[in-house]
Amino acid sequence: MRRFPIYAPKIITKHVRIFVNGAIWVKDLGVIHFKQGRFILPKCSVPTVKRAITEMNHLIIEENQQFRTC
């Protein structure tokens, strides 16, 4: 499990694209699991965590589309 001392979405999404399955720990967000290159929303979580996960999943989708168009 990799630990991120700050919330840096681009660095975190880069890590998730490299390591397709696993878990990370982000300060102020806690443990976030990812599977097949996408973050998994926990069943019950704080709205800030949900917002961060949807933002990072959106970044992953955008980066994948950029690689396909090049």
Tab-separated table of C-alpha atoms in Angstrom:
chain	number	residue	atom	x	y	z
A	1	MET	CA	0.000	0.000	0.000
A	2	ARG	CA	1.434	3.304	-1.073
A	3	ARG	CA	0.998	6.338	1.165
A	4	PHE	CA	0.394	9.822	-0.204
A	5	PRO	CA	0.992	12.598	2.369
A	6	ILE	CA	-1.011	15.089	0.290
A	7	TYR	CA	-3.948	14.854	-2.101
A	8	ALA	CA	-2.377	15.146	-5.556
A	9	PRO	CA	-4.863	13.694	-8.061
A	10	LYS	CA	-2.535	13.494	-11.061
A	11	ILE	CA	0.192	11.644	-9.161
A	12	ILE	CA	-2.339	9.291	-7.605
A	13	THR	CA	-3.991	8.483	-10.949
A	14	LYS	CA	-0.567	7.819	-12.466
A	15	HIS	CA	0.099	5.296	-9.684
A	16	VAL	CA	-3.275	3.625	-10.295
A	17	ARG	CA	-2.650	3.341	-14.036
A	18	ILE	CA	0.686	1.607	-13.370
A	19	PHE	CA	-0.543	-0.689	-10.578
A	20	VAL	CA	-3.967	-1.802	-11.768
A	21	ASN	CA	-5.173	-3.439	-8.524
A	22	GLY	CA	-4.467	-2.506	-4.917
A	23	ALA	CA	-4.995	0.115	-2.261
A	24	ILE	CA	-3.541	3.493	-1.378
A	25	TRP	CA	-3.675	5.735	1.666
A	26	VAL	CA	-4.194	9.468	1.201
A	27	LYS	CA	-3.987	11.942	4.059
A	28	ASP	CA	-7.446	13.260	5.045
A	29	LEU	CA	-9.155	10.659	2.786
A	30	GLY	CA	-8.005	7.368	4.279
A	31	VAL	CA	-7.599	4.059	2.491
A	32	ILE	CA	-8.918	3.948	-1.081
A	33	HIS	CA	-9.091	0.682	-3.008
A	34	PHE	CA	-8.789	0.403	-6.763
A	35	LYS	CA	-9.469	-2.458	-9.145
A	36	GLN	CA	-8.832	-2.735	-12.886
A	37	GLY	CA	-7.436	0.799	-12.966
A	38	ARG	CA	-10.508	2.445	-11.415
A	39	PHE	CA	-11.226	3.591	-7.877
A	40	ILE	CA	-13.978	1.779	-6.004
A	41	LEU	CA	-16.513	3.830	-4.064
A	42	PRO	CA	-16.955	2.535	-0.505
A	43	LYS	CA	-20.473	1.648	0.596
A	44	CYS	CA	-20.570	4.403	3.195
A	45	SER	CA	-18.129	7.279	3.141
A	46	VAL	CA	-17.796	10.993	3.709
A	47	PRO	CA	-18.874	13.265	0.812
A	48	THR	CA	-15.306	14.587	0.422
A	49	VAL	CA	-14.059	11.052	-0.233
A	50	LYS	CA	-16.790	10.424	-2.815
A	51	ARG	CA	-15.973	13.710	-4.528
A	52	ALA	CA	-12.257	12.893	-4.636
A	53	ILE	CA	-12.860	9.393	-6.011
A	54	THR	CA	-15.151	10.627	-8.780
A	55	GLU	CA	-12.630	13.353	-9.661
A	56	MET	CA	-9.761	10.859	-9.893
A	57	ASN	CA	-11.850	8.382	-11.928
A	58	HIS	CA	-12.699	11.237	-14.292
A	59	LEU	CA	-8.981	12.057	-14.677
A	60	ILE	CA	-8.232	8.410	-15.479
A	61	ILE	CA	-10.916	8.373	-18.188
A	62	GLU	CA	-9.580	11.613	-19.718
A	63	GLU	CA	-6.003	10.310	-19.779
A	64	ASN	CA	-7.092	7.051	-21.417
A	65	GLN	CA	-8.946	8.986	-24.124
A	66	GLN	CA	-5.893	11.163	-24.783
A	67	PHE	CA	-3.705	8.099	-25.305
A	68	ARG	CA	-6.223	6.584	-27.719
A	69	THR	CA	-6.448	9.714	-29.889
A	70	CYS	CA	-2.673	10.132	-30.223
